[in-house]
Amino acid sequence: MELIPISTGILKPGDDIATVVQQTILLHEGDILVFSSKAVATVEGAHIDLADIQPSPEAYLLAKACGQTPESREATLQELHRMNGRIAGKCPRALLTELQPNGMTQGSILVASAGLDHSNTKAGTVIGWPRDPVESIRRLRKVLEVAVILSDSCLRPARKGVTAFAIAVSGINPFRSDIGRPDIFGKPLKMTVEAVADQLATAANILMGNADQCIPAVVIRDSGIALSDFEGWVPGIEPEQDIFRDLTLAQAREIG
């Protein structure tokens, strides 16, 4: 498997990110393109100007408890409302949110600040995901004619450091079930489902970085992953199957 970074200058609203990719590399049949959600949101003009935000009393309380400005926390609250979310946990420097966006039919997404970020966007603004991530990847796949993954950075319970996950996918199955396959001693696996899209997003994120790399997309070539008709939000896990569920519920009870 080969990972090929797509380097660009600083992207701005109105840029055609698909054309940028086409001018940079000749795509092959079977390639998978991983796009940074913040890059796609940027060219779509989805940034939020904090000067236009009027903080609510709840936003002031969250800013005091978790840092950032009241305007930034109000932007998070508005994104929570837009994506059917709730506050799932908090610490002095971060706010954990759980999202169930329209069109996501299974599970939910745990992410900091409803996906909003102060980095890689102009001062006084925040940037989150595209307004409609599934429509964004649908358009990109139609133009580029390869499978597309929309990714974002994320954190993991009890682990230090940033990794990445797949928000939405078009053209591959985001999972591979190994249930029933034998292990090295011939015992059938009972639970193992590989998070294929998340692992590809994480591999791409090593090249993308989170600082000034200006690598908004990565081509994954010769992965051996079969194409599929799947297109949509990457499904989450149902609460009764989630080993971390008690942790988030306990946090939510503390928040009240």
PDB file of C-alpha atoms in Angstrom:
ATOM      1  CA  MET A   1       0.000   0.000   0.000  1.00  0.00           C
ATOM      2  CA  GLU A   2       1.273   3.457  -0.941  1.00  0.00           C
ATOM      3  CA  LEU A   3       0.236   6.795   0.553  1.00  0.00           C
ATOM      4  CA  ILE A   4       0.760   9.871  -1.625  1.00  0.00           C
ATOM      5  CA  PRO A   5       0.322  13.352  -0.074  1.00  0.00           C
ATOM      6  CA  ILE A   6      -1.344  16.124  -2.092  1.00  0.00           C
ATOM      7  CA  SER A   7       0.408  19.389  -1.225  1.00  0.00           C
ATOM      8  CA  THR A   8      -1.303  22.729  -1.845  1.00  0.00           C
ATOM      9  CA  GLY A   9      -1.028  26.324  -0.824  1.00  0.00           C
ATOM     10  CA  ILE A  10      -3.425  27.778   1.711  1.00  0.00           C
ATOM     11  CA  LEU A  11      -6.940  26.984   0.533  1.00  0.00           C
ATOM     12  CA  LYS A  12      -9.663  29.625   0.588  1.00  0.00           C
ATOM     13  CA  PRO A  13     -13.424  29.714   0.083  1.00  0.00           C
ATOM     14  CA  GLY A  14     -14.351  29.082  -3.526  1.00  0.00           C
ATOM     15  CA  ASP A  15     -11.267  27.037  -4.409  1.00  0.00           C
ATOM     16  CA  ASP A  16     -11.992  23.880  -6.404  1.00  0.00           C
ATOM     17  CA  ILE A  17     -10.279  21.191  -4.356  1.00  0.00           C
ATOM     18  CA  ALA A  18     -11.126  18.464  -6.874  1.00  0.00           C
ATOM     19  CA  THR A  19      -9.373  20.390  -9.648  1.00  0.00           C
ATOM     20  CA  VAL A  20      -6.373  20.942  -7.385  1.00  0.00           C
ATOM     21  CA  VAL A  21      -6.095  17.174  -6.941  1.00  0.00           C
ATOM     22  CA  GLN A  22      -6.467  16.522 -10.680  1.00  0.00           C
ATOM     23  CA  GLN A  23      -3.725  19.035 -11.473  1.00  0.00           C
ATOM     24  CA  THR A  24      -1.402  17.454  -8.912  1.00  0.00           C
ATOM     25  CA  ILE A  25      -1.647  13.722  -9.584  1.00  0.00           C
ATOM     26  CA  LEU A  26      -2.987  11.245 -12.119  1.00  0.00           C
ATOM     27  CA  LEU A  27      -5.437   9.080 -10.219  1.00  0.00           C
ATOM     28  CA  HIS A  28      -5.550   5.333 -10.834  1.00  0.00           C
ATOM     29  CA  GLU A  29      -8.478   2.945 -10.779  1.00  0.00           C
ATOM     30  CA  GLY A  30      -8.831   1.620  -7.234  1.00  0.00           C
ATOM     31  CA  ASP A  31      -7.289   4.682  -5.577  1.00  0.00           C
ATOM     32  CA  ILE A  32      -8.897   5.984  -2.391  1.00  0.00           C
ATOM     33  CA  LEU A  33      -8.753   9.698  -1.620  1.00  0.00           C
ATOM     34  CA  VAL A  34      -8.797  10.853   1.990  1.00  0.00           C
ATOM     35  CA  PHE A  35      -9.778  14.513   2.382  1.00  0.00           C
ATOM     36  CA  SER A  36      -9.407  16.650   5.477  1.00  0.00           C
ATOM     37  CA  SER A  37     -12.882  17.703   6.579  1.00  0.00           C
ATOM     38  CA  LYS A  38     -11.534  21.144   7.508  1.00  0.00           C
ATOM     39  CA  ALA A  39     -10.058  21.615   4.030  1.00  0.00           C
ATOM     40  CA  VAL A  40     -13.344  20.710   2.341  1.00  0.00           C
ATOM     41  CA  ALA A  41     -15.278  22.914   4.764  1.00  0.00           C
ATOM     42  CA  THR A  42     -12.872  25.778   4.037  1.00  0.00           C
ATOM     43  CA  VAL A  43     -13.343  25.730   0.264  1.00  0.00           C
ATOM     44  CA  GLU A  44     -17.106  25.446   0.799  1.00  0.00           C
ATOM     45  CA  GLY A  45     -17.045  28.601   2.939  1.00  0.00           C
ATOM     46  CA  ALA A  46     -18.294  26.848   6.074  1.00  0.00           C
ATOM     47  CA  HIS A  47     -16.212  28.849   8.551  1.00  0.00           C
ATOM     48  CA  ILE A  48     -17.975  30.668  11.388  1.00  0.00           C
ATOM     49  CA  ASP A  49     -17.145  34.315  12.153  1.00  0.00           C
ATOM     50  CA  LEU A  50     -17.096  34.637  15.936  1.00  0.00           C
ATOM     51  CA  ALA A  51     -17.822  38.368  15.699  1.00  0.00           C
ATOM     52  CA  ASP A  52     -21.317  37.424  14.537  1.00  0.00           C
ATOM     53  CA  ILE A  53     -21.960  35.213  17.571  1.00  0.00           C
ATOM     54  CA  GLN A  54     -23.999  36.407  20.556  1.00  0.00           C
ATOM     55  CA  PRO A  55     -23.080  34.197  23.545  1.00  0.00           C
ATOM     56  CA  SER A  56     -25.814  32.721  25.711  1.00  0.00           C
ATOM     57  CA  PRO A  57     -25.541  32.375  29.502  1.00  0.00           C
ATOM     58  CA  GLU A  58     -24.683  28.684  29.008  1.00  0.00           C
ATOM     59  CA  ALA A  59     -21.822  29.653  26.704  1.00  0.00           C
ATOM     60  CA  TYR A  60     -20.333  31.896  29.399  1.00  0.00           C
ATOM     61  CA  LEU A  61     -20.486  29.041  31.898  1.00  0.00           C
ATOM     62  CA  LEU A  62     -18.839  26.621  29.470  1.00  0.00           C
ATOM     63  CA  ALA A  63     -16.107  29.131  28.644  1.00  0.00           C
ATOM     64  CA  LYS A  64     -15.317  29.485  32.334  1.00  0.00           C
ATOM     65  CA  ALA A  65     -15.306  25.722  32.912  1.00  0.00           C
ATOM     66  CA  CYS A  66     -13.561  24.561  29.726  1.00  0.00           C
ATOM     67  CA  GLY A  67     -11.642  27.519  28.339  1.00  0.00           C
ATOM     68  CA  GLN A  68     -12.012  29.389  25.019  1.00  0.00           C
ATOM     69  CA  THR A  69     -14.181  32.454  24.576  1.00  0.00           C
ATOM     70  CA  PRO A  70     -17.930  32.591  25.201  1.00  0.00           C
ATOM     71  CA  GLU A  71     -18.381  33.218  21.464  1.00  0.00           C
ATOM     72  CA  SER A  72     -16.491  30.030  20.645  1.00  0.00           C
ATOM     73  CA  ARG A  73     -18.516  28.002  23.129  1.00  0.00           C
ATOM     74  CA  GLU A  74     -21.745  29.459  21.738  1.00  0.00           C
ATOM     75  CA  ALA A  75     -20.652  28.359  18.265  1.00  0.00           C
ATOM     76  CA  THR A  76     -20.222  24.862  19.687  1.00  0.00           C
ATOM     77  CA  LEU A  77     -23.696  24.965  21.221  1.00  0.00           C
ATOM     78  CA  GLN A  78     -25.182  26.018  17.886  1.00  0.00           C
ATOM     79  CA  GLU A  79     -23.398  23.170  16.099  1.00  0.00           C
ATOM     80  CA  LEU A  80     -24.704  20.797  18.766  1.00  0.00           C
ATOM     81  CA  HIS A  81     -28.238  21.926  18.020  1.00  0.00           C
ATOM     82  CA  ARG A  82     -27.712  21.603  14.252  1.00  0.00           C
ATOM     83  CA  MET A  83     -26.362  18.055  14.579  1.00  0.00           C
ATOM     84  CA  ASN A  84     -28.765  16.775  17.246  1.00  0.00           C
ATOM     85  CA  GLY A  85     -25.984  16.645  19.818  1.00  0.00           C
ATOM     86  CA  ARG A  86     -25.374  16.875  23.533  1.00  0.00           C
ATOM     87  CA  ILE A  87     -22.493  17.610  25.890  1.00  0.00           C
ATOM     88  CA  ALA A  88     -21.016  14.269  26.949  1.00  0.00           C
ATOM     89  CA  GLY A  89     -18.049  15.359  29.062  1.00  0.00           C
ATOM     90  CA  LYS A  90     -15.717  18.209  29.881  1.00  0.00           C
ATOM     91  CA  CYS A  91     -12.360  19.065  31.394  1.00  0.00           C
ATOM     92  CA  PRO A  92     -10.577  22.393  31.981  1.00  0.00           C
ATOM     93  CA  ARG A  93      -9.370  22.597  28.358  1.00  0.00           C
ATOM     94  CA  ALA A  94     -11.906  20.672  26.297  1.00  0.00           C
ATOM     95  CA  LEU A  95     -15.564  19.877  25.774  1.00  0.00           C
ATOM     96  CA  LEU A  96     -16.631  16.398  24.649  1.00  0.00           C
ATOM     97  CA  THR A  97     -19.762  16.284  22.525  1.00  0.00           C
ATOM     98  CA  GLU A  98     -21.909  13.486  21.124  1.00  0.00           C
ATOM     99  CA  LEU A  99     -23.517  14.050  17.725  1.00  0.00           C
ATOM    100  CA  GLN A 100     -26.292  12.267  15.827  1.00  0.00           C
ATOM    101  CA  PRO A 101     -26.481  14.206  12.550  1.00  0.00           C
ATOM    102  CA  ASN A 102     -29.457  13.912  10.235  1.00  0.00           C
ATOM    103  CA  GLY A 103     -28.937  10.910   7.985  1.00  0.00           C
ATOM    104  CA  MET A 104     -26.814   8.997  10.490  1.00  0.00           C
ATOM    105  CA  THR A 105     -28.971   5.988  11.282  1.00  0.00           C
ATOM    106  CA  GLN A 106     -26.749   3.980  13.626  1.00  0.00           C
ATOM    107  CA  GLY A 107     -24.827   5.065  16.712  1.00  0.00           C
ATOM    108  CA  SER A 108     -23.327   8.509  17.224  1.00  0.00           C
ATOM    109  CA  ILE A 109     -20.068  10.459  16.957  1.00  0.00           C
ATOM    110  CA  LEU A 110     -17.991  11.488  19.974  1.00  0.00           C
ATOM    111  CA  VAL A 111     -15.834  14.489  19.125  1.00  0.00           C
ATOM    112  CA  ALA A 112     -14.439  17.580  20.829  1.00  0.00           C
ATOM    113  CA  SER A 113     -16.401  20.832  20.472  1.00  0.00           C
ATOM    114  CA  ALA A 114     -18.873  19.448  17.911  1.00  0.00           C
ATOM    115  CA  GLY A 115     -16.030  19.265  15.387  1.00  0.00           C
ATOM    116  CA  LEU A 116     -15.156  22.983  15.565  1.00  0.00           C
ATOM    117  CA  ASP A 117     -11.516  24.026  15.488  1.00  0.00           C
ATOM    118  CA  HIS A 118      -9.583  27.290  15.897  1.00  0.00           C
ATOM    119  CA  SER A 119      -6.540  26.020  14.004  1.00  0.00           C
ATOM    120  CA  ASN A 120      -6.040  26.290  10.238  1.00  0.00           C
ATOM    121  CA  THR A 121      -8.580  29.056   9.918  1.00  0.00           C
ATOM    122  CA  LYS A 122      -8.241  32.833  10.096  1.00  0.00           C
ATOM    123  CA  ALA A 123      -8.101  34.558  13.477  1.00  0.00           C
ATOM    124  CA  GLY A 124     -11.563  35.324  14.792  1.00  0.00           C
ATOM    125  CA  THR A 125     -13.132  32.352  13.042  1.00  0.00           C
ATOM    126  CA  VAL A 126     -13.668  28.657  13.707  1.00  0.00           C
ATOM    127  CA  ILE A 127     -14.031  25.884  11.163  1.00  0.00           C
ATOM    128  CA  GLY A 128     -15.921  22.636  11.496  1.00  0.00           C
ATOM    129  CA  TRP A 129     -17.167  20.034   9.050  1.00  0.00           C
ATOM    130  CA  PRO A 130     -18.850  20.710   5.717  1.00  0.00           C
ATOM    131  CA  ARG A 131     -22.499  21.581   6.202  1.00  0.00           C
ATOM    132  CA  ASP A 132     -23.462  18.312   4.492  1.00  0.00           C
ATOM    133  CA  PRO A 133     -20.492  15.905   4.599  1.00  0.00           C
ATOM    134  CA  VAL A 134     -22.247  13.181   2.598  1.00  0.00           C
ATOM    135  CA  GLU A 135     -23.143  15.553  -0.225  1.00  0.00           C
ATOM    136  CA  SER A 136     -19.561  16.864  -0.218  1.00  0.00           C
ATOM    137  CA  ILE A 137     -18.009  13.435  -0.726  1.00  0.00           C
ATOM    138  CA  ARG A 138     -20.674  12.536  -3.281  1.00  0.00           C
ATOM    139  CA  ARG A 139     -19.639  15.512  -5.415  1.00  0.00           C
ATOM    140  CA  LEU A 140     -15.940  14.762  -5.005  1.00  0.00           C
ATOM    141  CA  ARG A 141     -16.372  11.123  -5.988  1.00  0.00           C
ATOM    142  CA  LYS A 142     -18.436  12.060  -9.040  1.00  0.00           C
ATOM    143  CA  VAL A 143     -15.710  14.400 -10.309  1.00  0.00           C
ATOM    144  CA  LEU A 144     -12.663  12.348  -9.316  1.00  0.00           C
ATOM    145  CA  GLU A 145     -14.149   8.887  -9.995  1.00  0.00           C
ATOM    146  CA  VAL A 146     -12.422   7.240  -7.035  1.00  0.00           C
ATOM    147  CA  ALA A 147     -13.559   6.303  -3.541  1.00  0.00           C
ATOM    148  CA  VAL A 148     -13.530   9.184  -1.059  1.00  0.00           C
ATOM    149  CA  ILE A 149     -13.127   9.375   2.719  1.00  0.00           C
ATOM    150  CA  LEU A 150     -13.795  12.558   4.700  1.00  0.00           C
ATOM    151  CA  SER A 151     -11.630  12.566   7.831  1.00  0.00           C
ATOM    152  CA  ASP A 152     -11.046  14.556  10.988  1.00  0.00           C
ATOM    153  CA  SER A 153      -8.657  14.316  13.898  1.00  0.00           C
ATOM    154  CA  CYS A 154      -9.908  12.880  17.174  1.00  0.00           C
ATOM    155  CA  LEU A 155      -8.962  11.770  20.668  1.00  0.00           C
ATOM    156  CA  ARG A 156      -9.364   8.354  22.323  1.00  0.00           C
ATOM    157  CA  PRO A 157     -10.400   7.423  25.873  1.00  0.00           C
ATOM    158  CA  ALA A 158      -7.417   7.226  28.261  1.00  0.00           C
ATOM    159  CA  ARG A 159      -4.873   7.656  25.451  1.00  0.00           C
ATOM    160  CA  LYS A 160      -2.589  10.620  24.835  1.00  0.00           C
ATOM    161  CA  GLY A 161      -2.299  12.167  21.406  1.00  0.00           C
ATOM    162  CA  VAL A 162      -4.353  12.822  18.308  1.00  0.00           C
ATOM    163  CA  THR A 163      -5.400  10.220  15.767  1.00  0.00           C
ATOM    164  CA  ALA A 164      -8.112  10.405  13.084  1.00  0.00           C
ATOM    165  CA  PHE A 165     -11.437   8.906  12.050  1.00  0.00           C
ATOM    166  CA  ALA A 166     -13.664   8.749   8.996  1.00  0.00           C
ATOM    167  CA  ILE A 167     -16.731  10.983   9.150  1.00  0.00           C
ATOM    168  CA  ALA A 168     -18.268   9.873   5.868  1.00  0.00           C
ATOM    169  CA  VAL A 169     -17.310   7.520   3.044  1.00  0.00           C
ATOM    170  CA  SER A 170     -18.248   7.046  -0.593  1.00  0.00           C
ATOM    171  CA  GLY A 171     -17.126   4.024  -2.587  1.00  0.00           C
ATOM    172  CA  ILE A 172     -15.802   1.529  -0.038  1.00  0.00           C
ATOM    173  CA  ASN A 173     -17.294  -0.385   2.861  1.00  0.00           C
ATOM    174  CA  PRO A 174     -16.107   1.397   6.028  1.00  0.00           C
ATOM    175  CA  PHE A 175     -15.887  -1.946   7.858  1.00  0.00           C
ATOM    176  CA  ARG A 176     -14.594  -5.463   7.260  1.00  0.00           C
ATOM    177  CA  SER A 177     -16.090  -8.232   9.344  1.00  0.00           C
ATOM    178  CA  ASP A 178     -13.751 -11.040  10.389  1.00  0.00           C
ATOM    179  CA  ILE A 179     -16.465 -12.792  12.395  1.00  0.00           C
ATOM    180  CA  GLY A 180     -16.294 -16.497  11.658  1.00  0.00           C
ATOM    181  CA  ARG A 181     -12.763 -16.383  10.262  1.00  0.00           C
ATOM    182  CA  PRO A 182     -10.272 -18.631  12.066  1.00  0.00           C
ATOM    183  CA  ASP A 183      -7.477 -17.170  14.159  1.00  0.00           C
ATOM    184  CA  ILE A 184      -3.934 -18.583  13.923  1.00  0.00           C
ATOM    185  CA  PHE A 185      -5.002 -21.573  16.037  1.00  0.00           C
ATOM    186  CA  GLY A 186      -8.150 -22.264  14.051  1.00  0.00           C
ATOM    187  CA  LYS A 187     -10.625 -20.785  16.550  1.00  0.00           C
ATOM    188  CA  PRO A 188     -13.399 -18.775  14.853  1.00  0.00           C
ATOM    189  CA  LEU A 189     -13.417 -15.066  15.651  1.00  0.00           C
ATOM    190  CA  LYS A 190     -16.617 -13.965  17.384  1.00  0.00           C
ATOM    191  CA  MET A 191     -16.493 -10.163  17.530  1.00  0.00           C
ATOM    192  CA  THR A 192     -13.758  -8.699  15.327  1.00  0.00           C
ATOM    193  CA  VAL A 193     -14.852  -6.039  12.849  1.00  0.00           C
ATOM    194  CA  GLU A 194     -12.037  -3.988  11.318  1.00  0.00           C
ATOM    195  CA  ALA A 195     -12.659  -0.233  11.157  1.00  0.00           C
ATOM    196  CA  VAL A 196     -11.205   0.030   7.657  1.00  0.00           C
ATOM    197  CA  ALA A 197     -12.169   3.643   6.922  1.00  0.00           C
ATOM    198  CA  ASP A 198     -10.972   4.871  10.319  1.00  0.00           C
ATOM    199  CA  GLN A 199      -7.630   3.113   9.885  1.00  0.00           C
ATOM    200  CA  LEU A 200      -7.143   4.605   6.419  1.00  0.00           C
ATOM    201  CA  ALA A 201      -8.036   8.035   7.802  1.00  0.00           C
ATOM    202  CA  THR A 202      -5.456   7.609  10.557  1.00  0.00           C
ATOM    203  CA  ALA A 203      -2.761   6.522   8.104  1.00  0.00           C
ATOM    204  CA  ALA A 204      -3.491   9.545   5.914  1.00  0.00           C
ATOM    205  CA  ASN A 205      -3.496  11.871   8.912  1.00  0.00           C
ATOM    206  CA  ILE A 206       0.155  11.035   9.634  1.00  0.00           C
ATOM    207  CA  LEU A 207       1.004  12.745   6.337  1.00  0.00           C
ATOM    208  CA  MET A 208      -1.635  15.488   6.557  1.00  0.00           C
ATOM    209  CA  GLY A 209      -0.567  16.581  10.018  1.00  0.00           C
ATOM    210  CA  ASN A 210      -2.412  19.207  12.020  1.00  0.00           C
ATOM    211  CA  ALA A 211      -0.048  22.178  11.689  1.00  0.00           C
ATOM    212  CA  ASP A 212       1.269  24.060   8.625  1.00  0.00           C
ATOM    213  CA  GLN A 213       1.824  21.085   6.317  1.00  0.00           C
ATOM    214  CA  CYS A 214      -0.813  22.220   3.758  1.00  0.00           C
ATOM    215  CA  ILE A 215      -1.645  18.630   2.800  1.00  0.00           C
ATOM    216  CA  PRO A 216      -5.460  18.569   2.553  1.00  0.00           C
ATOM    217  CA  ALA A 217      -5.675  15.185   0.836  1.00  0.00           C
ATOM    218  CA  VAL A 218      -3.830  11.883   0.599  1.00  0.00           C
ATOM    219  CA  VAL A 219      -4.122   9.241  -2.115  1.00  0.00           C
ATOM    220  CA  ILE A 220      -4.120   5.653  -0.873  1.00  0.00           C
ATOM    221  CA  ARG A 221      -2.964   3.368  -3.674  1.00  0.00           C
ATOM    222  CA  ASP A 222      -2.759  -0.418  -4.018  1.00  0.00           C
ATOM    223  CA  SER A 223      -4.649  -0.985  -0.777  1.00  0.00           C
ATOM    224  CA  GLY A 224      -6.368  -4.121  -2.030  1.00  0.00           C
ATOM    225  CA  ILE A 225      -9.652  -2.798  -0.619  1.00  0.00           C
ATOM    226  CA  ALA A 226     -12.635  -3.588  -2.819  1.00  0.00           C
ATOM    227  CA  LEU A 227     -14.924  -0.828  -4.020  1.00  0.00           C
ATOM    228  CA  SER A 228     -18.546  -0.872  -2.877  1.00  0.00           C
ATOM    229  CA  ASP A 229     -21.782   1.061  -3.280  1.00  0.00           C
ATOM    230  CA  PHE A 230     -21.635   2.366   0.290  1.00  0.00           C
ATOM    231  CA  GLU A 231     -22.099   6.108   0.627  1.00  0.00           C
ATOM    232  CA  GLY A 232     -22.945   7.970   3.807  1.00  0.00           C
ATOM    233  CA  TRP A 233     -22.013   8.706   7.379  1.00  0.00           C
ATOM    234  CA  VAL A 234     -19.798   6.006   8.839  1.00  0.00           C
ATOM    235  CA  PRO A 235     -22.114   4.154  11.249  1.00  0.00           C
ATOM    236  CA  GLY A 236     -21.358   4.277  14.943  1.00  0.00           C
ATOM    237  CA  ILE A 237     -21.733   1.544  17.517  1.00  0.00           C
ATOM    238  CA  GLU A 238     -25.024   0.980  19.311  1.00  0.00           C
ATOM    239  CA  PRO A 239     -24.978   1.955  23.025  1.00  0.00           C
ATOM    240  CA  GLU A 240     -25.518  -1.580  24.321  1.00  0.00           C
ATOM    241  CA  GLN A 241     -22.393  -2.741  22.449  1.00  0.00           C
ATOM    242  CA  ASP A 242     -20.160   0.197  23.404  1.00  0.00           C
ATOM    243  CA  ILE A 243     -17.540  -0.741  26.005  1.00  0.00           C
ATOM    244  CA  PHE A 244     -16.935   2.953  26.771  1.00  0.00           C
ATOM    245  CA  ARG A 245     -20.607   3.851  27.192  1.00  0.00           C
ATOM    246  CA  ASP A 246     -20.574   3.859  30.985  1.00  0.00           C
ATOM    247  CA  LEU A 247     -17.746   6.404  30.948  1.00  0.00           C
ATOM    248  CA  THR A 248     -19.652   8.899  28.816  1.00  0.00           C
ATOM    249  CA  LEU A 249     -22.890   8.357  30.737  1.00  0.00           C
ATOM    250  CA  ALA A 250     -21.077   8.961  34.030  1.00  0.00           C
ATOM    251  CA  GLN A 251     -19.618  12.188  32.649  1.00  0.00           C
ATOM    252  CA  ALA A 252     -23.038  13.294  31.453  1.00  0.00           C
ATOM    253  CA  ARG A 253     -24.543  12.643  34.907  1.00  0.00           C
ATOM    254  CA  GLU A 254     -21.833  14.781  36.520  1.00  0.00           C
ATOM    255  CA  ILE A 255     -22.565  17.611  34.105  1.00  0.00           C
ATOM    256  CA  GLY A 256     -26.259  17.321  34.900  1.00  0.00           C
TER     257      GLY A 256
END
